[in-house]
CSV table of C-alpha atoms and ligand atoms in Angstrom, one decimal:
chain,number,residue,atom,x,y,z
A,1,MET,CA,103.1,129.4,71.3
A,2,SER,CA,106.9,130.2,70.7
A,3,PRO,CA,109.3,127.4,70.9
A,4,GLU,CA,110.8,129.0,74.2
A,5,ALA,CA,107.4,129.5,75.9
A,6,PRO,CA,106.9,127.4,79.1
A,7,PRO,CA,103.9,125.4,79.2
A,8,ARG,CA,100.9,126.7,81.3
A,9,LYS,CA,101.5,125.7,85.0
A,10,ASP,CA,97.9,124.5,85.6
A,11,LEU,CA,98.0,122.4,82.4
A,12,THR,CA,101.2,120.1,83.2
A,13,ALA,CA,101.2,116.3,84.2
A,14,VAL,CA,100.0,115.8,87.9
A,15,LYS,CA,103.0,115.7,90.2
A,16,GLY,CA,104.4,112.1,90.5
A,17,THR,CA,103.1,111.2,87.1
A,18,HIS,CA,104.8,111.2,83.9
A,19,ASP,CA,104.3,110.8,80.2
A,20,ILE,CA,106.1,107.9,78.3
A,21,ARG,CA,107.2,109.5,75.0
A,22,PRO,CA,108.1,108.1,71.6
A,23,GLY,CA,111.9,107.3,71.8
A,24,GLU,CA,111.5,105.9,75.3
A,25,VAL,CA,108.3,103.9,75.0
A,26,GLU,CA,110.2,101.5,72.7
A,27,LEU,CA,112.0,100.3,75.7
A,28,TRP,CA,108.7,99.9,77.5
A,29,GLN,CA,107.5,97.8,74.4
A,30,LYS,CA,110.5,95.6,74.6
A,31,VAL,CA,110.5,94.9,78.2
A,32,GLU,CA,106.7,94.1,78.0
A,33,SER,CA,107.2,91.8,75.1
A,34,ALA,CA,110.0,90.0,76.7
A,35,ALA,CA,108.0,89.6,79.9
A,36,ARG,CA,105.0,88.4,78.1
A,37,GLY,CA,106.9,85.8,76.0
A,38,LEU,CA,108.6,84.5,79.2
A,39,PHE,CA,105.5,84.3,81.1
A,40,GLU,CA,103.6,82.5,78.4
A,41,LEU,CA,106.4,80.1,78.5
A,42,TYR,CA,105.6,79.4,82.0
A,43,GLY,CA,102.1,78.7,81.3
A,44,TYR,CA,100.8,82.2,82.6
A,45,ARG,CA,98.0,84.0,81.0
A,46,GLU,CA,97.1,87.5,80.9
A,47,LEU,CA,94.2,88.8,83.3
A,48,ARG,CA,93.3,92.4,82.9
A,49,ALA,CA,91.3,93.9,85.8
A,50,PRO,CA,89.9,97.4,86.0
A,51,VAL,CA,92.1,100.5,87.2
A,52,ILE,CA,89.2,101.4,89.8
A,53,GLU,CA,87.9,99.0,92.5
A,54,PRO,CA,85.9,99.2,95.6
A,55,THR,CA,87.9,100.8,98.3
A,56,GLU,CA,86.9,97.9,100.7
A,57,LEU,CA,88.9,95.6,98.4
A,58,PHE,CA,92.2,97.2,99.4
A,59,GLU,CA,91.2,97.9,103.0
A,60,LYS,CA,90.6,94.0,103.6
A,61,GLY,CA,93.2,92.9,101.1
A,62,THR,CA,96.3,95.1,101.3
A,63,GLY,CA,95.2,95.6,104.9
A,64,GLU,CA,94.1,98.5,107.1
A,65,THR,CA,97.2,99.2,108.9
A,66,THR,CA,99.5,99.3,105.8
A,67,ASP,CA,101.0,102.5,104.8
A,68,ILE,CA,99.4,102.0,101.4
A,69,VAL,CA,95.9,102.0,103.0
A,70,THR,CA,96.4,104.4,105.6
A,71,LYS,CA,98.3,107.2,103.8
A,72,GLU,CA,98.7,106.5,100.1
A,73,MET,CA,95.4,105.5,98.3
A,74,TYR,CA,93.6,107.8,95.8
A,75,THR,CA,90.1,107.4,96.8
A,76,PHE,CA,87.1,109.3,95.8
A,77,VAL,CA,83.2,108.9,96.1
A,78,ASP,CA,81.6,108.4,92.6
A,79,LYS,CA,78.3,110.0,91.7
A,80,GLY,CA,76.6,106.9,93.0
A,81,GLY,CA,77.9,107.5,96.3
A,82,ARG,CA,80.3,104.5,96.3
A,83,SER,CA,83.8,104.7,97.6
A,84,ILE,CA,86.0,104.0,94.8
A,85,THR,CA,90.0,103.7,94.9
A,86,LEU,CA,92.6,103.8,92.0
A,87,ARG,CA,94.2,100.6,92.5
A,88,PRO,CA,97.6,100.8,94.6
A,89,GLU,CA,98.5,97.3,93.8
A,90,TYR,CA,97.2,94.4,91.8
A,91,THR,CA,96.9,91.3,93.9
A,92,PRO,CA,93.6,92.1,95.7
A,93,SER,CA,92.0,92.6,92.0
A,94,VAL,CA,93.2,89.4,90.8
A,95,VAL,CA,91.8,87.6,93.8
A,96,ARG,CA,88.5,89.3,93.4
A,97,ALA,CA,88.2,88.4,89.8
A,98,ILE,CA,89.0,84.8,90.5
A,99,ILE,CA,86.2,84.6,92.9
A,100,GLU,CA,83.8,86.7,90.8
A,101,HIS,CA,84.3,84.6,87.7
A,102,ARG,CA,85.0,81.4,89.7
A,103,LEU,CA,88.1,80.9,87.6
A,104,ASP,CA,89.0,78.4,90.4
A,105,LEU,CA,86.5,75.8,88.9
A,106,LYS,CA,88.2,76.0,85.3
A,107,PRO,CA,90.6,73.4,84.2
A,108,GLU,CA,93.4,76.1,83.3
A,109,PRO,CA,96.1,76.4,85.8
A,110,LEU,CA,95.5,79.7,88.0
A,111,ARG,CA,98.5,81.5,86.9
A,112,PHE,CA,98.3,85.2,85.7
A,113,TYR,CA,100.3,88.0,84.5
A,114,TYR,CA,99.3,91.6,84.0
A,115,PHE,CA,101.0,95.0,82.9
A,116,GLY,CA,99.4,98.4,84.1
A,117,PRO,CA,99.6,101.5,86.1
A,118,MET,CA,99.2,101.6,89.9
A,119,PHE,CA,98.6,104.6,92.0
A,120,ARG,CA,100.0,105.6,95.5
A,121,TYR,CA,99.9,109.0,97.0
A,122,ASP,CA,103.6,109.0,98.3
A,123,LYS,CA,106.4,111.6,98.2
A,124,PRO,CA,107.6,111.4,94.8
A,125,GLN,CA,111.4,111.0,94.2
A,126,LYS,CA,113.8,109.0,92.1
A,127,GLY,CA,112.2,105.8,91.4
A,128,ARG,CA,109.1,106.8,93.3
A,129,TYR,CA,106.2,107.9,91.5
A,130,ARG,CA,102.3,108.6,92.1
A,131,GLN,CA,101.2,106.8,89.2
A,132,PHE,CA,103.9,104.1,88.3
A,133,HIS,CA,103.6,100.7,86.3
A,134,GLN,CA,104.1,97.2,87.4
A,135,ILE,CA,104.4,93.9,85.8
A,136,ASP,CA,102.5,91.5,88.0
A,137,ILE,CA,102.2,87.7,88.2
A,138,GLU,CA,100.2,85.7,90.5
A,139,VAL,CA,99.8,81.8,91.1
A,140,PHE,CA,97.1,80.2,93.0
A,141,ASN,CA,96.2,76.8,94.4
A,142,GLU,CA,99.9,75.8,94.8
A,143,LYS,CA,101.0,75.1,98.2
A,144,ASP,CA,104.4,73.4,97.4
A,145,PRO,CA,107.5,75.5,98.1
A,146,ALA,CA,108.6,74.5,94.5
A,147,ILE,CA,106.4,77.2,93.2
A,148,ASP,CA,107.9,80.0,95.4
A,149,ALA,CA,111.3,79.0,94.2
A,150,GLU,CA,109.9,78.9,90.5
A,151,ILE,CA,108.5,82.4,90.4
A,152,ILE,CA,111.8,83.5,91.9
A,153,GLU,CA,113.7,81.6,89.2
A,154,MET,CA,111.3,83.3,86.5
A,155,ALA,CA,111.8,86.6,87.8
A,156,SER,CA,115.5,86.1,87.6
A,157,ALA,CA,115.3,84.7,84.1
A,158,LEU,CA,113.4,87.9,83.0
A,159,LEU,CA,116.0,90.2,84.6
A,160,ALA,CA,119.0,88.2,83.2
A,161,GLY,CA,117.3,88.2,79.6
A,162,LEU,CA,117.2,91.7,79.8
A,163,GLY,CA,120.9,92.1,80.8
A,164,VAL,CA,120.3,93.2,84.6
A,165,GLY,CA,123.5,92.1,85.9
A,166,ASP,CA,123.8,93.5,89.5
A,167,ALA,CA,120.5,92.1,91.1
A,168,GLU,CA,120.5,90.6,94.5
A,169,THR,CA,117.8,88.3,95.5
A,170,LEU,CA,116.5,88.7,99.2
A,171,VAL,CA,114.3,85.9,101.0
A,172,ASN,CA,112.5,85.7,104.3
A,173,SER,CA,109.5,83.9,105.8
A,174,VAL,CA,106.9,86.0,107.6
A,175,GLY,CA,105.2,83.0,109.2
A,176,CYS,CA,101.6,82.2,109.3
A,177,ARG,CA,98.5,82.8,111.5
A,178,ALA,CA,99.8,80.0,113.8
A,179,CYS,CA,103.2,81.7,114.5
A,180,ARG,CA,103.0,85.2,113.7
A,181,PRO,CA,101.0,86.3,116.7
A,182,GLY,CA,103.8,85.1,118.8
A,183,TYR,CA,106.3,87.0,117.0
A,184,SER,CA,104.2,90.1,116.8
A,185,ALA,CA,103.8,89.9,120.7
A,186,ALA,CA,107.6,89.7,121.1
A,187,LEU,CA,108.1,92.5,118.7
A,188,ARG,CA,105.6,94.7,120.4
A,189,ASN,CA,107.3,93.9,123.8
A,190,HIS,CA,110.7,95.0,122.2
A,191,ALA,CA,109.2,98.2,120.5
A,192,GLU,CA,107.8,99.2,123.8
A,193,GLY,CA,111.0,99.2,125.4
A,194,ILE,CA,112.4,101.5,122.8
A,195,ARG,CA,109.2,103.6,122.3
A,196,ASP,CA,111.0,106.9,122.6
A,197,GLU,CA,113.5,106.3,119.9
A,198,LEU,CA,110.7,105.7,117.4
A,199,CYS,CA,108.6,108.3,115.2
A,200,ALA,CA,105.0,109.2,115.9
A,201,ASP,CA,103.9,106.9,113.4
A,202,CYS,CA,105.9,103.8,114.5
A,203,ARG,CA,104.8,104.5,118.1
A,204,ARG,CA,101.1,104.2,116.8
A,205,LYS,CA,102.2,100.9,115.0
A,206,ILE,CA,103.3,99.3,118.3
A,207,GLU,CA,99.5,99.0,119.3
A,208,THR,CA,98.1,98.4,115.8
A,209,ASN,CA,100.6,96.3,113.9
A,210,PRO,CA,104.2,96.1,115.3
A,211,LEU,CA,105.4,94.3,112.0
A,212,ARG,CA,104.6,97.5,110.0
A,213,ILE,CA,107.3,99.3,111.9
A,214,PHE,CA,109.8,97.5,109.5
A,215,ASP,CA,108.1,99.5,106.5
A,216,CYS,CA,109.2,102.9,108.1
A,217,LYS,CA,111.2,105.1,105.9
A,218,VAL,CA,112.7,107.3,108.9
A,219,GLU,CA,116.3,106.7,109.3
A,220,SER,CA,116.2,106.4,113.1
A,221,CYS,CA,113.6,103.8,113.0
A,222,ARG,CA,115.5,102.0,110.3
A,223,VAL,CA,118.5,101.8,112.7
A,224,GLU,CA,116.2,100.4,115.5
A,225,THR,CA,114.6,97.7,113.1
A,226,ALA,CA,117.8,96.2,112.5
A,227,ARG,CA,118.0,95.2,116.3
A,228,PHE,CA,114.5,93.8,116.5
A,229,PRO,CA,114.0,90.3,117.2
A,230,LYS,CA,114.3,88.0,114.1
A,231,ILE,CA,111.0,86.4,112.6
A,232,THR,CA,113.0,83.4,111.5
A,233,ASP,CA,113.7,82.5,114.9
A,234,SER,CA,109.9,82.3,115.6
A,235,LEU,CA,108.6,80.2,112.8
A,236,CYS,CA,106.4,77.2,113.4
A,237,GLU,CA,107.5,73.8,112.2
A,238,GLU,CA,105.5,74.1,109.1
A,239,CYS,CA,106.7,77.4,108.2
A,240,ARG,CA,110.2,76.5,109.0
A,241,THR,CA,110.1,73.5,106.8
A,242,HIS,CA,108.7,75.4,103.9
A,243,PHE,CA,111.1,78.0,104.0
A,244,ALA,CA,114.2,75.5,104.1
A,245,GLN,CA,112.7,73.8,101.0
A,246,VAL,CA,112.6,77.1,99.2
A,247,ARG,CA,116.1,77.7,100.0
A,248,THR,CA,117.1,74.2,99.0
A,249,LEU,CA,115.3,74.5,95.5
A,250,LEU,CA,116.8,77.9,95.0
A,251,ASP,CA,120.1,76.4,95.6
A,252,LEU,CA,119.2,73.7,93.1
A,253,TYR,CA,118.7,76.4,90.4
A,254,GLY,CA,121.9,77.7,91.3
A,255,LEU,CA,120.4,81.1,92.2
A,256,PRO,CA,122.2,83.0,94.9
A,257,TYR,CA,120.3,84.7,97.6
A,258,ARG,CA,120.6,86.2,100.9
A,259,VAL,CA,118.1,85.7,103.8
A,260,ASP,CA,116.9,89.2,105.1
A,261,PRO,CA,114.8,88.8,108.3
A,262,SER,CA,113.5,92.2,108.2
A,263,LEU,CA,112.0,91.9,104.8
A,264,VAL,CA,108.3,91.8,105.8
A,265,ARG,CA,107.2,93.9,102.8
A,266,GLY,CA,104.5,96.8,103.1
A,267,LEU,CA,101.4,94.6,102.8
A,268,ASP,CA,99.4,92.7,105.6
A,269,TYR,CA,98.4,89.7,103.5
A,270,TYR,CA,101.9,87.8,103.4
A,271,THR,CA,102.3,84.4,104.8
A,272,LYS,CA,105.5,82.3,104.8
A,273,THR,CA,107.9,83.4,101.8
A,274,THR,CA,108.6,87.0,101.0
A,275,PHE,CA,111.3,88.1,98.6
A,276,GLU,CA,112.7,91.0,96.6
A,277,ILE,CA,115.3,91.5,93.9
A,278,VAL,CA,117.2,94.6,94.6
A,279,SER,CA,119.7,96.4,92.3
A,280,ARG,CA,122.6,98.5,93.7
A,281,GLY,CA,122.2,100.8,90.4
A,282,LEU,CA,118.7,102.1,91.8
A,283,GLY,CA,119.9,104.2,94.8
A,284,ALA,CA,117.6,104.7,97.7
A,285,GLN,CA,114.4,102.8,95.9
A,286,SER,CA,116.4,99.9,95.3
A,287,ALA,CA,113.9,97.1,95.0
A,288,LEU,CA,113.3,96.1,91.4
A,289,LEU,CA,110.5,93.7,92.4
A,290,GLY,CA,108.9,92.3,95.4
A,291,GLY,CA,106.6,89.5,96.4
A,292,GLY,CA,105.3,86.7,98.5
A,293,ARG,CA,102.8,84.1,99.4
A,294,TYR,CA,99.3,85.1,100.6
A,295,ASP,CA,97.6,81.8,101.7
A,296,ASP,CA,94.7,83.4,103.3
A,297,MET,CA,93.3,86.3,101.1
A,298,MET,CA,90.9,84.3,98.9
A,299,ARG,CA,89.4,82.7,102.0
A,300,ASP,CA,89.1,86.1,103.8
A,301,PHE,CA,87.4,87.3,100.8
A,302,GLY,CA,84.7,84.7,101.1
A,303,GLY,CA,86.1,82.8,98.3
A,304,PRO,CA,87.3,79.3,98.2
A,305,ASP,CA,90.2,78.3,100.4
A,306,ILE,CA,92.9,78.6,98.0
A,307,CYS,CA,96.4,79.8,98.6
A,308,GLY,CA,98.2,82.3,96.3
A,309,ILE,CA,101.6,83.7,95.8
A,310,GLY,CA,103.0,86.4,93.3
A,311,PHE,CA,105.3,89.3,92.7
A,312,ALA,CA,105.2,92.7,91.2
A,313,MET,CA,108.0,94.5,89.3
A,314,GLY,CA,108.3,98.1,89.0
A,315,LEU,CA,108.6,99.0,85.3
A,316,GLU,CA,110.0,102.6,85.9
A,317,ARG,CA,112.8,101.2,87.9
A,318,LEU,CA,113.6,98.2,85.6
A,319,ILE,CA,113.8,100.3,82.6
A,320,SER,CA,116.1,102.8,84.7
A,321,VAL,CA,118.6,100.1,85.2
A,322,LEU,CA,118.6,98.7,81.5
A,323,ASP,CA,121.3,99.2,79.0
A,324,ILE,CA,119.5,98.4,75.9
A,325,THR,CA,119.3,100.3,72.6
A,326,PRO,CA,115.9,99.4,71.0
A,327,GLU,CA,116.2,98.5,67.2
A,328,PRO,CA,116.3,101.7,64.8
A,329,ARG,CA,112.9,102.2,63.2
A,330,ARG,CA,112.8,101.4,59.5
A,331,LEU,CA,110.9,104.1,57.7
A,332,LEU,CA,110.1,104.7,54.2
A,333,TYR,CA,109.3,108.4,53.4
A,334,PHE,CA,107.4,109.3,50.3
A,335,ALA,CA,108.4,112.6,48.6
A,336,TRP,CA,105.6,113.7,46.3
A,337,LEU,CA,105.3,116.3,43.5
A,338,GLY,CA,102.1,117.7,42.3
A,339,GLU,CA,98.5,116.8,42.8
A,340,SER,CA,98.9,113.3,41.0
A,341,GLY,CA,101.9,112.7,42.8
A,342,ARG,CA,100.3,113.2,46.3
A,343,THR,CA,97.5,110.7,45.3
A,344,LYS,CA,99.8,108.0,44.1
A,345,ALA,CA,102.0,108.6,47.2
A,346,VAL,CA,99.0,107.7,49.3
A,347,GLU,CA,98.3,104.7,47.3
A,348,PHE,CA,101.9,103.5,47.6
A,349,ALA,CA,102.2,104.2,51.2
A,350,ARG,CA,99.2,101.7,51.6
A,351,PHE,CA,100.7,99.3,49.3
A,352,PHE,CA,104.1,99.2,51.4
A,353,ARG,CA,102.4,99.2,54.8
A,354,ARG,CA,100.4,96.1,53.7
A,355,GLY,CA,103.6,94.6,52.8
A,356,GLY,CA,105.0,95.4,56.4
A,357,VAL,CA,107.0,98.4,55.8
A,358,ALA,CA,106.5,101.5,57.7
A,359,SER,CA,105.5,104.2,55.4
A,360,LEU,CA,105.1,108.0,55.9
A,361,VAL,CA,103.4,110.6,53.6
A,362,GLU,CA,103.5,114.0,55.1
A,363,PHE,CA,100.9,116.6,53.4
A,364,ASN,CA,102.0,119.7,55.1
A,365,GLN,CA,105.4,120.1,53.0
A,366,LYS,CA,106.0,122.6,50.2
A,367,ASN,CA,108.4,121.1,47.9
A,368,LEU,CA,110.7,118.2,47.3
A,369,ARG,CA,113.6,119.7,49.1
A,370,SER,CA,111.6,120.2,52.2
A,371,GLN,CA,110.4,116.6,52.1
A,372,PHE,CA,114.0,115.3,51.8
A,373,ALA,CA,115.0,117.5,54.8
A,374,ARG,CA,112.2,116.0,56.9
A,375,ALA,CA,113.3,112.4,55.8
A,376,ASN,CA,116.7,113.2,56.9
A,377,LYS,CA,115.4,114.7,60.3
A,378,LEU,CA,113.4,111.7,60.8
A,379,ALA,CA,116.4,109.2,60.2
A,380,ALA,CA,114.3,107.6,57.3
A,381,SER,CA,115.7,104.7,55.8
A,382,TRP,CA,114.5,105.2,52.5
A,383,VAL,CA,113.0,107.9,50.3
A,384,CYS,CA,110.8,107.2,47.3
A,385,VAL,CA,110.1,110.0,44.9
A,386,VAL,CA,106.7,110.0,43.3
A,387,GLY,CA,106.3,112.6,40.6
A,388,GLU,CA,104.7,113.0,37.1
A,389,ASP,CA,107.7,111.4,35.3
A,390,GLU,CA,107.9,108.5,37.5
A,391,ILE,CA,104.1,107.8,37.4
A,392,ALA,CA,104.1,108.0,33.4
A,393,ARG,CA,107.1,105.3,33.4
A,394,GLY,CA,105.6,103.2,36.1
A,395,ARG,CA,109.0,103.1,37.8
A,396,PHE,CA,110.2,105.0,40.8
A,397,GLN,CA,113.7,105.9,42.5
A,398,LEU,CA,114.2,104.5,46.2
A,399,LYS,CA,117.1,106.3,47.9
A,400,ASP,CA,118.9,104.4,50.6
A,401,MET,CA,119.4,107.2,52.9
A,402,ALA,CA,122.4,105.7,54.9
A,403,ALA,CA,124.1,104.3,51.7
A,404,GLY,CA,123.4,107.2,49.7
A,405,THR,CA,122.6,104.8,46.7
A,406,GLN,CA,119.5,105.1,44.5
A,407,ILE,CA,117.8,102.4,42.8
A,408,GLU,CA,114.8,102.2,40.2
A,409,GLY,CA,111.9,99.8,40.1
A,410,THR,CA,108.3,99.0,40.1
A,411,PRO,CA,106.7,99.4,43.6
A,412,GLU,CA,106.6,95.5,43.8
A,413,GLU,CA,110.3,95.4,43.0
A,414,LEU,CA,111.1,98.0,45.6
A,415,LEU,CA,109.0,96.4,48.3
A,416,ASP,CA,110.8,93.1,47.7
A,417,LEU,CA,114.2,94.9,47.8
A,418,ILE,CA,113.4,96.6,51.1
A,419,ARG,CA,112.1,93.3,52.5
A,420,ARG,CA,115.3,91.6,51.8
A,421,LYS,CA,117.6,94.3,53.3
A,422,PRO,CA,118.7,93.6,56.7
A,423,ALA,CA,118.1,96.5,59.4
A,424,ASP,CA,120.5,99.3,59.4
A,425,PRO,CA,123.2,99.1,61.9
A,426,ALA,CA,122.4,100.7,65.1
B,1,AMP,P1,105.1,96.7,96.2
B,1,AMP,O1,103.7,96.6,95.4
B,1,AMP,O2,105.1,97.7,97.1
B,1,AMP,O3,105.4,95.3,96.5
B,1,AMP,O4,106.1,97.0,95.0
B,1,AMP,C1,106.6,96.2,94.1
B,1,AMP,C2,107.4,96.8,93.1
B,1,AMP,O5,106.9,98.0,92.5
B,1,AMP,C3,108.6,97.6,93.7
B,1,AMP,O6,109.7,96.6,94.0
B,1,AMP,C4,109.0,98.7,92.8
B,1,AMP,O7,109.8,98.3,91.8
B,1,AMP,C5,107.5,99.2,92.4
B,1,AMP,N1,107.0,100.3,93.0
B,1,AMP,C6,106.3,100.3,94.4
B,1,AMP,N2,106.0,101.4,94.5
B,1,AMP,C7,106.4,102.2,93.5
B,1,AMP,C8,106.4,103.7,93.3
B,1,AMP,N3,105.7,104.6,94.2
B,1,AMP,N4,107.0,104.4,92.3
B,1,AMP,C9,107.6,103.5,91.3
B,1,AMP,N5,107.8,102.1,91.4
B,1,AMP,C10,107.2,101.6,92.6
């Protein structure tokens, strides 16, 4: 295949999916390790659930009237005749895992985090993909509004730590099973009055679940939802107090936020607090992360009566707003000469790798010159020449590629030297 030849059309990545290649993956690793470190500081532990789940899990959990379940799931029947879905979100999987393994009976706090791919069949655009990746955290058995505020603070700390400066926090309360039906009825009434202004999908939602009209992406519907009755005016006493306390605690943390009564989020299970952190730098798909409380899901799944709350952050969106240059790679390139040089280079590379130095020997090179050219191209930090003479003397030349200097020593001395040298400036 010539360098200009385009790839075969039938063998390219599926629409809405993408490869994360070397050169960009370093940023992903950096974000994942920052998130992991932070979550562990807050007492969270990793829970890895499968990518495939029974379809019913999302129908029941995410909700039958949500856009995710009605339009966006990757669902197939497996060879055993079972309906399987590539998970579109993570929360129902964690709830399932807790019930299945009775994690609620263990002494550890029910605080979990996870990184991984999610799948939604939506129209791909900037910031919206069919396979995307989320950082997800979930907490269970904590009714206190202090945990709502704490996870918002934790999300803010992660973003601040990664240098995301222009983020805005939006909060709302979507009430509970006591007060939401009254609000839904008021909403249905209002939506009925402006039925003709709504898209066909939203007209259907008037009957099935009027709250879901807020999720519509059609501009004319969005204009209408701005005039809808506000859920914050319909909260019961318990939900109102809870929401007030969340806000007081956010104030205590000194975290600025804006109350957005239209923030119902596209999932059916939320109760009380919902929130999003948005970034202006993202354009139309502005939500970096979203989350909320879901006090009924565990019980609805037939599990213990334990409340839950969590958030999911979109990694593609987060990475697109970061202004971080990953540390340059420090690589030792072995340039070898002759059969004995090749064998010795293999041995040395192993020795240096065990000493914690990334080392590369390439076997497809013709001569010393081509190996130096490769080392330059790969921006290797050092080149070590391994030829007959060097082997006979037991001493080797190490070239510092940035400084252009050369030093001679035994492998032990050279390893020591490399380890003491600070990283090259970026
Ligand atoms: P959700 O699970 O819908 O609450 O979304 C949580 C976060 O995941 C959002 O704030 C986005 O950052 C990200 N996200 C959701 N859907 C997509 C998608 N289709 N493509 C990329 N990121 C997404």
